[in-house]
Every structure is written in C-alpha cells, then in structure tokens.
Amino acid sequence: QYVSSILLCAPYAATQVVLELTGGVVISQPYIDLTIAMMKSFGIEVERVVVEGKASNTYRIPQGMYINPPTYNIESDASSATYPLALAAITGTTCTIQNIGSSSLQGDARFAKAVLEPMGCTVIQTETETTVTGPAVGQLRALGFIDMESMTDAFLTAAALSAVATLPPLNLPAGSTISTKIGGIANQRVKECNRIDAMRTQLAKFGVKTAELEDGIEVFGINPNELKSGVSVHCYDDHRVAMAFSVL
C-alpha cells in the first residue's frame, strides 16, 4: 500500500520520481504490478528498470496527467473471494465467483488453483470467472508445503481449511507426517494483529495442533467431527481472523 501510494501520486511531482525498493525480497509484488497496470490504463506508463537483463526493484515514473479511459472494469476483491470459495471446499458444495479469473493480477486470485485444487477441489477457471466444487466433507487433502508469499492475506483461509485436511498430499513420501506448512508469510505478524499467533491460539481451542515456523505456520488437520464444539473465537479486531474462522 505504501509503494502504491507513491507510484500513484508520482506523476504529479515537480521532478521525475525514481522509486527504489531496498531491503531484500519485495513482499506482495502482484499488488505493485496491479497498480502499474491500472496507471497504464489511465495513460501513465511506469518503467521497471532492467539491470543485466533482469527486472530490478527500481521504478521510473514519468511526469504527466491521468486521462480517464472510456470504461474501466474494477475486479472483484480476490482476498474476500477466498472465504465463499473456502466454504464450498469445506462443505462439498459449489461456488462461482464472477469478475475474478486467470487474467487477474491480484495475488490472492491464485488461491483457487494453488490452494484449493491441490486440496482436492475441482476448479474451473476462465479469464474472468472462478468456480470451485469441494470434495465430500472430510475429504480435503493437506498441502504438505506451500509458499504463500504472493498471497499472504489468504493464508488465514488456508489455515482454517487445513484444520480439517486429513488426507495426505499427493506424492507424499512414505512415513511423512500429514500436515500443511504455510511459508512466506512472516509479514503477517505485523498486520492488524499477529495473525500467525492468532491462528495458532484460536485453532487450539478447536483441538487442532499447530507449530510456528520462522516464516509461517504448520497445521495438523483433524477429522471435522473431532472439532471441539461451542468454541468462542477471539478475533483481535481483525476482519480476516473473523472471516477465516467463519469458514471453520
């Protein structure tokens, strides 16, 4: 959000702005790409500087004025879409989300294909639409390991589903523990709350064991009928915690 705010206002600066991102791996690159694509639709072409044939983390923004295109389609919110899709996954039903598909630049738009499909869901996706059908109740697969760096906000939804994912991942080596390890989400410790700790603390109330990783969480799924009932979830005034646990 900080990067996008600078990119968006840069064309109106008194001199040309060159924005360099430092400090290692850039988190949530898809959202930067989304901002740049939107700016191009309004007439401002941001240049991502190429160094030795590789795209760098430096952006050159030309001075100029935005010009309204005749029409501009605003996609559905891919992060919010993960919850109804997850409800289909966990209940063995079908859900279709319009205005989010394979052409979307939003990081969380990958959730259906990268998370739900490996968990055993049937995913049908066009450029602008996503349909998910869940397996029978209790038949979700654990993911083994998944890097969710490009869709960090969706990790809470994945963690809630992983709580009842008991079937082994495909191609799991013999003797391996059945679990879901979610990595690449260290930044979720400094969101509206420490979301990794929040998921661990609240999943424990349901009888679900977890472990904290350096950059993520490991969830050991149990059968849905083994979940403790009558649980009161503390949401930390964080909407994503509330919505993720509504799925469970």
PDB file of C-alpha atoms in Angstrom:
ATOM      1  CA  GLN A   1       0.000   0.000   0.000  1.00  0.00           C
ATOM      2  CA  TYR A   2       2.869   2.399   0.772  1.00  0.00           C
ATOM      3  CA  VAL A   3       4.536   1.628  -2.565  1.00  0.00           C
ATOM      4  CA  SER A   4       1.272   2.022  -4.472  1.00  0.00           C
ATOM      5  CA  SER A   5       0.579   5.394  -2.855  1.00  0.00           C
ATOM      6  CA  ILE A   6       3.945   6.738  -4.009  1.00  0.00           C
ATOM      7  CA  LEU A   7       3.522   5.319  -7.507  1.00  0.00           C
ATOM      8  CA  LEU A   8       0.037   6.814  -7.858  1.00  0.00           C
ATOM      9  CA  CYS A   9       0.980  10.373  -6.892  1.00  0.00           C
ATOM     10  CA  ALA A  10       4.443  10.407  -8.532  1.00  0.00           C
ATOM     11  CA  PRO A  11       3.306  11.677 -11.978  1.00  0.00           C
ATOM     12  CA  TYR A  12       2.323  14.997 -10.327  1.00  0.00           C
ATOM     13  CA  ALA A  13       5.686  15.572  -8.613  1.00  0.00           C
ATOM     14  CA  ALA A  14       7.725  18.677  -9.543  1.00  0.00           C
ATOM     15  CA  THR A  15      10.512  16.466 -10.925  1.00  0.00           C
ATOM     16  CA  GLN A  16      10.555  12.895 -12.196  1.00  0.00           C
ATOM     17  CA  VAL A  17      10.375  10.296  -9.422  1.00  0.00           C
ATOM     18  CA  VAL A  18      12.604   7.210  -9.382  1.00  0.00           C
ATOM     19  CA  LEU A  19      11.447   4.735  -6.722  1.00  0.00           C
ATOM     20  CA  GLU A  20      13.893   2.120  -5.467  1.00  0.00           C
ATOM     21  CA  LEU A  21      12.753  -0.649  -3.115  1.00  0.00           C
ATOM     22  CA  THR A  22      15.525  -1.886  -0.839  1.00  0.00           C
ATOM     23  CA  GLY A  23      15.914  -4.391   1.989  1.00  0.00           C
ATOM     24  CA  GLY A  24      15.629  -7.758   0.251  1.00  0.00           C
ATOM     25  CA  VAL A  25      12.676  -9.620  -1.206  1.00  0.00           C
ATOM     26  CA  VAL A  26       9.705  -7.419  -2.105  1.00  0.00           C
ATOM     27  CA  ILE A  27       6.531  -8.661  -0.425  1.00  0.00           C
ATOM     28  CA  SER A  28       3.256  -8.735  -2.390  1.00  0.00           C
ATOM     29  CA  GLN A  29       4.796  -7.937  -5.781  1.00  0.00           C
ATOM     30  CA  PRO A  30       1.471  -8.725  -7.548  1.00  0.00           C
ATOM     31  CA  TYR A  31      -0.109  -5.666  -5.923  1.00  0.00           C
ATOM     32  CA  ILE A  32       2.658  -3.430  -7.284  1.00  0.00           C
ATOM     33  CA  ASP A  33       2.098  -4.955 -10.724  1.00  0.00           C
ATOM     34  CA  LEU A  34      -1.639  -4.318 -10.335  1.00  0.00           C
ATOM     35  CA  THR A  35      -1.047  -0.636  -9.517  1.00  0.00           C
ATOM     36  CA  ILE A  36       1.262  -0.189 -12.508  1.00  0.00           C
ATOM     37  CA  ALA A  37      -1.249  -1.867 -14.828  1.00  0.00           C
ATOM     38  CA  MET A  38      -4.006   0.420 -13.573  1.00  0.00           C
ATOM     39  CA  MET A  39      -1.817   3.510 -14.073  1.00  0.00           C
ATOM     40  CA  LYS A  40      -1.160   2.405 -17.657  1.00  0.00           C
ATOM     41  CA  SER A  41      -4.915   2.202 -18.259  1.00  0.00           C
ATOM     42  CA  PHE A  42      -5.077   5.873 -17.229  1.00  0.00           C
ATOM     43  CA  GLY A  43      -2.214   6.943 -19.519  1.00  0.00           C
ATOM     44  CA  ILE A  44       0.876   6.746 -17.267  1.00  0.00           C
ATOM     45  CA  GLU A  45       3.441   4.077 -18.195  1.00  0.00           C
ATOM     46  CA  VAL A  46       5.767   3.207 -15.307  1.00  0.00           C
ATOM     47  CA  GLU A  47       9.128   1.772 -16.306  1.00  0.00           C
ATOM     48  CA  ARG A  48      10.542  -1.065 -14.230  1.00  0.00           C
ATOM     49  CA  VAL A  49      14.291  -0.682 -14.715  1.00  0.00           C
ATOM     50  CA  VAL A  50      16.078  -3.710 -16.180  1.00  0.00           C
ATOM     51  CA  VAL A  51      19.603  -4.430 -14.949  1.00  0.00           C
ATOM     52  CA  GLU A  52      21.713  -7.061 -16.710  1.00  0.00           C
ATOM     53  CA  GLY A  53      18.628  -8.484 -18.375  1.00  0.00           C
ATOM     54  CA  LYS A  54      16.693  -8.837 -15.118  1.00  0.00           C
ATOM     55  CA  ALA A  55      13.857  -6.704 -13.777  1.00  0.00           C
ATOM     56  CA  SER A  56      15.105  -4.729 -10.775  1.00  0.00           C
ATOM     57  CA  ASN A  57      13.225  -3.225  -7.840  1.00  0.00           C
ATOM     58  CA  THR A  58      13.634   0.274  -9.263  1.00  0.00           C
ATOM     59  CA  TYR A  59      10.759   2.077 -10.964  1.00  0.00           C
ATOM     60  CA  ARG A  60      10.893   5.239 -13.099  1.00  0.00           C
ATOM     61  CA  ILE A  61       7.606   7.150 -13.123  1.00  0.00           C
ATOM     62  CA  PRO A  62       7.157   9.819 -15.815  1.00  0.00           C
ATOM     63  CA  GLN A  63       5.604  13.173 -15.079  1.00  0.00           C
ATOM     64  CA  GLY A  64       2.168  13.573 -16.582  1.00  0.00           C
ATOM     65  CA  MET A  65      -1.586  13.659 -16.061  1.00  0.00           C
ATOM     66  CA  TYR A  66      -4.021  10.797 -15.750  1.00  0.00           C
ATOM     67  CA  ILE A  67      -6.588  10.542 -18.540  1.00  0.00           C
ATOM     68  CA  ASN A  68      -9.832   8.660 -17.947  1.00  0.00           C
ATOM     69  CA  PRO A  69     -10.312   5.680 -20.279  1.00  0.00           C
ATOM     70  CA  PRO A  70     -13.803   5.320 -21.823  1.00  0.00           C
ATOM     71  CA  THR A  71     -14.502   2.399 -19.444  1.00  0.00           C
ATOM     72  CA  TYR A  72     -12.577   0.821 -16.579  1.00  0.00           C
ATOM     73  CA  ASN A  73     -13.557  -2.528 -15.086  1.00  0.00           C
ATOM     74  CA  ILE A  74     -12.873  -2.924 -11.359  1.00  0.00           C
ATOM     75  CA  GLU A  75     -12.339  -6.571 -10.471  1.00  0.00           C
ATOM     76  CA  SER A  76     -13.979  -8.274  -7.534  1.00  0.00           C
ATOM     77  CA  ASP A  77     -11.787  -8.422  -4.427  1.00  0.00           C
ATOM     78  CA  ALA A  78      -9.796 -11.659  -4.642  1.00  0.00           C
ATOM     79  CA  SER A  79      -8.940 -11.696  -0.929  1.00  0.00           C
ATOM     80  CA  SER A  80     -12.607 -11.531   0.094  1.00  0.00           C
ATOM     81  CA  ALA A  81     -13.441 -14.146  -2.534  1.00  0.00           C
ATOM     82  CA  THR A  82     -11.344 -16.756  -0.715  1.00  0.00           C
ATOM     83  CA  TYR A  83     -13.994 -17.131   2.011  1.00  0.00           C
ATOM     84  CA  PRO A  84     -17.020 -18.234  -0.066  1.00  0.00           C
ATOM     85  CA  LEU A  85     -14.699 -20.419  -2.172  1.00  0.00           C
ATOM     86  CA  ALA A  86     -13.383 -21.994   1.027  1.00  0.00           C
ATOM     87  CA  LEU A  87     -16.963 -22.580   2.217  1.00  0.00           C
ATOM     88  CA  ALA A  88     -17.568 -24.598  -0.947  1.00  0.00           C
ATOM     89  CA  ALA A  89     -14.347 -26.519  -0.336  1.00  0.00           C
ATOM     90  CA  ILE A  90     -15.158 -27.447   3.255  1.00  0.00           C
ATOM     91  CA  THR A  91     -18.831 -28.342   2.680  1.00  0.00           C
ATOM     92  CA  GLY A  92     -18.562 -30.220  -0.612  1.00  0.00           C
ATOM     93  CA  THR A  93     -20.673 -27.676  -2.467  1.00  0.00           C
ATOM     94  CA  THR A  94     -20.112 -25.401  -5.469  1.00  0.00           C
ATOM     95  CA  CYS A  95     -19.423 -21.662  -5.586  1.00  0.00           C
ATOM     96  CA  THR A  96     -18.833 -19.373  -8.568  1.00  0.00           C
ATOM     97  CA  ILE A  97     -17.083 -16.023  -8.235  1.00  0.00           C
ATOM     98  CA  GLN A  98     -17.579 -13.634 -11.129  1.00  0.00           C
ATOM     99  CA  ASN A  99     -15.075 -10.977 -12.201  1.00  0.00           C
ATOM    100  CA  ILE A 100     -12.075 -12.917 -10.819  1.00  0.00           C
ATOM    101  CA  GLY A 101     -10.250 -15.376 -13.066  1.00  0.00           C
ATOM    102  CA  SER A 102      -6.979 -16.449 -14.608  1.00  0.00           C
ATOM    103  CA  SER A 103      -6.316 -12.989 -16.079  1.00  0.00           C
ATOM    104  CA  SER A 104      -6.434 -11.282 -12.668  1.00  0.00           C
ATOM    105  CA  LEU A 105      -3.238  -9.652 -11.412  1.00  0.00           C
ATOM    106  CA  GLN A 106      -4.327  -9.846  -7.772  1.00  0.00           C
ATOM    107  CA  GLY A 107      -2.101 -12.210  -5.820  1.00  0.00           C
ATOM    108  CA  ASP A 108      -4.999 -13.829  -3.971  1.00  0.00           C
ATOM    109  CA  ALA A 109      -6.653 -14.709  -7.291  1.00  0.00           C
ATOM    110  CA  ARG A 110      -4.288 -17.728  -7.326  1.00  0.00           C
ATOM    111  CA  PHE A 111      -5.966 -19.154  -4.216  1.00  0.00           C
ATOM    112  CA  ALA A 112      -8.347 -21.459  -6.086  1.00  0.00           C
ATOM    113  CA  LYS A 113      -5.727 -23.076  -8.326  1.00  0.00           C
ATOM    114  CA  ALA A 114      -2.749 -23.005  -5.940  1.00  0.00           C
ATOM    115  CA  VAL A 115      -4.517 -23.912  -2.676  1.00  0.00           C
ATOM    116  CA  LEU A 116      -7.979 -25.385  -3.231  1.00  0.00           C
ATOM    117  CA  GLU A 117      -7.190 -27.567  -6.240  1.00  0.00           C
ATOM    118  CA  PRO A 118      -4.280 -29.396  -4.523  1.00  0.00           C
ATOM    119  CA  MET A 119      -6.576 -29.889  -1.512  1.00  0.00           C
ATOM    120  CA  GLY A 120      -8.896 -31.969  -3.699  1.00  0.00           C
ATOM    121  CA  CYS A 121     -11.321 -29.380  -5.047  1.00  0.00           C
ATOM    122  CA  THR A 122     -12.446 -29.204  -8.652  1.00  0.00           C
ATOM    123  CA  VAL A 123     -11.565 -25.767 -10.018  1.00  0.00           C
ATOM    124  CA  ILE A 124     -12.877 -24.420 -13.320  1.00  0.00           C
ATOM    125  CA  GLN A 125     -11.482 -21.028 -14.237  1.00  0.00           C
ATOM    126  CA  THR A 126     -11.867 -18.739 -17.209  1.00  0.00           C
ATOM    127  CA  GLU A 127     -10.157 -15.384 -17.602  1.00  0.00           C
ATOM    128  CA  THR A 128     -12.929 -13.679 -15.661  1.00  0.00           C
ATOM    129  CA  GLU A 129     -14.677 -16.348 -13.579  1.00  0.00           C
ATOM    130  CA  THR A 130     -13.764 -18.985 -10.993  1.00  0.00           C
ATOM    131  CA  THR A 131     -15.871 -21.980  -9.945  1.00  0.00           C
ATOM    132  CA  VAL A 132     -14.882 -24.281  -7.071  1.00  0.00           C
ATOM    133  CA  THR A 133     -16.537 -27.563  -6.093  1.00  0.00           C
ATOM    134  CA  GLY A 134     -15.374 -29.137  -2.869  1.00  0.00           C
ATOM    135  CA  PRO A 135     -14.867 -32.871  -2.267  1.00  0.00           C
ATOM    136  CA  ALA A 136     -17.095 -34.791   0.130  1.00  0.00           C
ATOM    137  CA  VAL A 137     -16.978 -33.480   3.697  1.00  0.00           C
ATOM    138  CA  GLY A 138     -13.849 -34.746   5.449  1.00  0.00           C
ATOM    139  CA  GLN A 139     -12.002 -35.456   2.208  1.00  0.00           C
ATOM    140  CA  LEU A 140      -9.745 -32.395   1.963  1.00  0.00           C
ATOM    141  CA  ARG A 141      -6.048 -33.057   1.376  1.00  0.00           C
ATOM    142  CA  ALA A 142      -3.278 -31.484   3.406  1.00  0.00           C
ATOM    143  CA  LEU A 143      -0.927 -29.354   1.312  1.00  0.00           C
ATOM    144  CA  GLY A 144       2.443 -30.528   2.582  1.00  0.00           C
ATOM    145  CA  PHE A 145       4.332 -27.268   1.989  1.00  0.00           C
ATOM    146  CA  ILE A 146       3.041 -24.185   0.201  1.00  0.00           C
ATOM    147  CA  ASP A 147       4.733 -20.798  -0.220  1.00  0.00           C
ATOM    148  CA  MET A 148       2.043 -18.125   0.073  1.00  0.00           C
ATOM    149  CA  GLU A 149       4.311 -15.085  -0.183  1.00  0.00           C
ATOM    150  CA  SER A 150       2.394 -13.830  -3.213  1.00  0.00           C
ATOM    151  CA  MET A 151      -0.971 -14.139  -1.429  1.00  0.00           C
ATOM    152  CA  THR A 152      -0.188 -13.609   2.241  1.00  0.00           C
ATOM    153  CA  ASP A 153      -3.643 -12.322   3.249  1.00  0.00           C
ATOM    154  CA  ALA A 154      -5.187 -15.613   2.102  1.00  0.00           C
ATOM    155  CA  PHE A 155      -3.064 -17.721   4.456  1.00  0.00           C
ATOM    156  CA  LEU A 156      -5.674 -17.451   7.224  1.00  0.00           C
ATOM    157  CA  THR A 157      -8.297 -19.011   4.957  1.00  0.00           C
ATOM    158  CA  ALA A 158      -5.874 -21.781   4.008  1.00  0.00           C
ATOM    159  CA  ALA A 159      -5.011 -22.384   7.668  1.00  0.00           C
ATOM    160  CA  ALA A 160      -8.707 -22.718   8.594  1.00  0.00           C
ATOM    161  CA  LEU A 161      -9.222 -25.295   5.835  1.00  0.00           C
ATOM    162  CA  SER A 162      -6.033 -27.112   6.814  1.00  0.00           C
ATOM    163  CA  ALA A 163      -7.532 -27.678  10.263  1.00  0.00           C
ATOM    164  CA  VAL A 164      -9.788 -30.339   8.699  1.00  0.00           C
ATOM    165  CA  ALA A 165      -7.464 -31.536   5.910  1.00  0.00           C
ATOM    166  CA  THR A 166      -6.587 -35.116   6.868  1.00  0.00           C
ATOM    167  CA  LEU A 167      -5.836 -36.888   3.595  1.00  0.00           C
ATOM    168  CA  PRO A 168      -2.147 -36.971   2.600  1.00  0.00           C
ATOM    169  CA  PRO A 169      -0.854 -34.637  -0.102  1.00  0.00           C
ATOM    170  CA  LEU A 170      -0.253 -36.224  -3.484  1.00  0.00           C
ATOM    171  CA  ASN A 171       3.268 -37.657  -3.831  1.00  0.00           C
ATOM    172  CA  LEU A 172       3.884 -37.578  -0.053  1.00  0.00           C
ATOM    173  CA  PRO A 173       6.974 -39.692   0.776  1.00  0.00           C
ATOM    174  CA  ALA A 174       6.209 -42.799   2.825  1.00  0.00           C
ATOM    175  CA  GLY A 175       6.405 -42.248   6.565  1.00  0.00           C
ATOM    176  CA  SER A 176       5.996 -38.475   6.320  1.00  0.00           C
ATOM    177  CA  THR A 177       3.730 -36.566   8.697  1.00  0.00           C
ATOM    178  CA  ILE A 178       0.454 -35.372   7.200  1.00  0.00           C
ATOM    179  CA  SER A 179       0.300 -31.610   7.727  1.00  0.00           C
ATOM    180  CA  THR A 180       0.140 -28.285   5.955  1.00  0.00           C
ATOM    181  CA  LYS A 181       3.137 -25.972   6.201  1.00  0.00           C
ATOM    182  CA  ILE A 182       2.476 -22.419   5.017  1.00  0.00           C
ATOM    183  CA  GLY A 183       5.612 -20.347   4.385  1.00  0.00           C
ATOM    184  CA  GLY A 184       6.445 -16.892   3.067  1.00  0.00           C
ATOM    185  CA  ILE A 185       4.065 -15.109   5.451  1.00  0.00           C
ATOM    186  CA  ALA A 186       6.384 -13.590   8.080  1.00  0.00           C
ATOM    187  CA  ASN A 187       4.881 -10.148   7.399  1.00  0.00           C
ATOM    188  CA  GLN A 188       1.566 -11.396   8.816  1.00  0.00           C
ATOM    189  CA  ARG A 189       2.990 -10.969  12.308  1.00  0.00           C
ATOM    190  CA  VAL A 190       2.699  -7.185  11.882  1.00  0.00           C
ATOM    191  CA  LYS A 191      -0.744  -6.788  10.353  1.00  0.00           C
ATOM    192  CA  GLU A 192      -3.908  -5.815  12.280  1.00  0.00           C
ATOM    193  CA  CYS A 193      -2.613  -8.347  14.795  1.00  0.00           C
ATOM    194  CA  ASN A 194      -0.001 -11.098  14.878  1.00  0.00           C
ATOM    195  CA  ARG A 195      -2.048 -13.289  12.578  1.00  0.00           C
ATOM    196  CA  ILE A 196       0.211 -16.341  12.857  1.00  0.00           C
ATOM    197  CA  ASP A 197      -0.126 -16.322  16.642  1.00  0.00           C
ATOM    198  CA  ALA A 198      -3.847 -15.597  16.349  1.00  0.00           C
ATOM    199  CA  MET A 199      -4.439 -18.644  14.145  1.00  0.00           C
ATOM    200  CA  ARG A 200      -2.408 -20.879  16.444  1.00  0.00           C
ATOM    201  CA  THR A 201      -4.165 -19.693  19.599  1.00  0.00           C
ATOM    202  CA  GLN A 202      -7.676 -19.958  18.201  1.00  0.00           C
ATOM    203  CA  LEU A 203      -7.177 -23.230  16.316  1.00  0.00           C
ATOM    204  CA  ALA A 204      -6.024 -24.773  19.606  1.00  0.00           C
ATOM    205  CA  LYS A 205      -9.498 -24.104  21.019  1.00  0.00           C
ATOM    206  CA  PHE A 206     -10.913 -26.462  18.376  1.00  0.00           C
ATOM    207  CA  GLY A 207      -8.395 -29.161  19.323  1.00  0.00           C
ATOM    208  CA  VAL A 208      -6.179 -28.507  16.292  1.00  0.00           C
ATOM    209  CA  LYS A 209      -2.424 -28.709  16.839  1.00  0.00           C
ATOM    210  CA  THR A 210      -0.092 -26.237  15.124  1.00  0.00           C
ATOM    211  CA  ALA A 211       3.563 -25.273  15.102  1.00  0.00           C
ATOM    212  CA  GLU A 212       5.150 -21.911  14.367  1.00  0.00           C
ATOM    213  CA  LEU A 213       7.692 -21.706  11.561  1.00  0.00           C
ATOM    214  CA  GLU A 214      10.287 -18.996  11.008  1.00  0.00           C
ATOM    215  CA  ASP A 215       8.160 -17.516   8.250  1.00  0.00           C
ATOM    216  CA  GLY A 216       4.847 -19.271   8.738  1.00  0.00           C
ATOM    217  CA  ILE A 217       2.708 -21.922  10.391  1.00  0.00           C
ATOM    218  CA  GLU A 218       2.247 -25.694  10.307  1.00  0.00           C
ATOM    219  CA  VAL A 219      -1.266 -27.109  10.823  1.00  0.00           C
ATOM    220  CA  PHE A 220      -2.023 -30.729  11.693  1.00  0.00           C
ATOM    221  CA  GLY A 221      -5.547 -31.398  10.445  1.00  0.00           C
ATOM    222  CA  ILE A 222      -8.159 -33.481  12.253  1.00  0.00           C
ATOM    223  CA  ASN A 223     -11.440 -35.026  11.115  1.00  0.00           C
ATOM    224  CA  PRO A 224     -14.293 -32.470  11.051  1.00  0.00           C
ATOM    225  CA  ASN A 225     -16.323 -34.482  13.565  1.00  0.00           C
ATOM    226  CA  GLU A 226     -13.402 -34.277  16.019  1.00  0.00           C
ATOM    227  CA  LEU A 227     -13.513 -30.486  16.174  1.00  0.00           C
ATOM    228  CA  LYS A 228     -14.467 -29.217  19.612  1.00  0.00           C
ATOM    229  CA  SER A 229     -17.867 -27.520  19.553  1.00  0.00           C
ATOM    230  CA  GLY A 230     -19.107 -24.483  21.446  1.00  0.00           C
ATOM    231  CA  VAL A 231     -15.851 -22.627  20.852  1.00  0.00           C
ATOM    232  CA  SER A 232     -15.727 -18.849  21.248  1.00  0.00           C
ATOM    233  CA  VAL A 233     -13.228 -17.323  18.817  1.00  0.00           C
ATOM    234  CA  HIS A 234     -11.337 -14.175  19.754  1.00  0.00           C
ATOM    235  CA  CYS A 235     -10.929 -12.136  16.573  1.00  0.00           C
ATOM    236  CA  TYR A 236      -8.417  -9.468  17.747  1.00  0.00           C
ATOM    237  CA  ASP A 237     -10.492  -6.775  15.975  1.00  0.00           C
ATOM    238  CA  ASP A 238      -9.110  -8.269  12.733  1.00  0.00           C
ATOM    239  CA  HIS A 239     -11.653  -8.902   9.985  1.00  0.00           C
ATOM    240  CA  ARG A 240      -9.579 -11.630   8.329  1.00  0.00           C
ATOM    241  CA  VAL A 241      -9.390 -13.659  11.541  1.00  0.00           C
ATOM    242  CA  ALA A 242     -13.167 -13.383  11.878  1.00  0.00           C
ATOM    243  CA  MET A 243     -13.892 -14.385   8.297  1.00  0.00           C
ATOM    244  CA  ALA A 244     -11.385 -17.274   8.254  1.00  0.00           C
ATOM    245  CA  PHE A 245     -12.907 -18.814  11.372  1.00  0.00           C
ATOM    246  CA  SER A 246     -16.420 -18.325  10.000  1.00  0.00           C
ATOM    247  CA  VAL A 247     -15.421 -20.888   7.353  1.00  0.00           C
ATOM    248  CA  LEU A 248     -14.371 -23.395  10.029  1.00  0.00           C
TER     249      LEU A 248
END
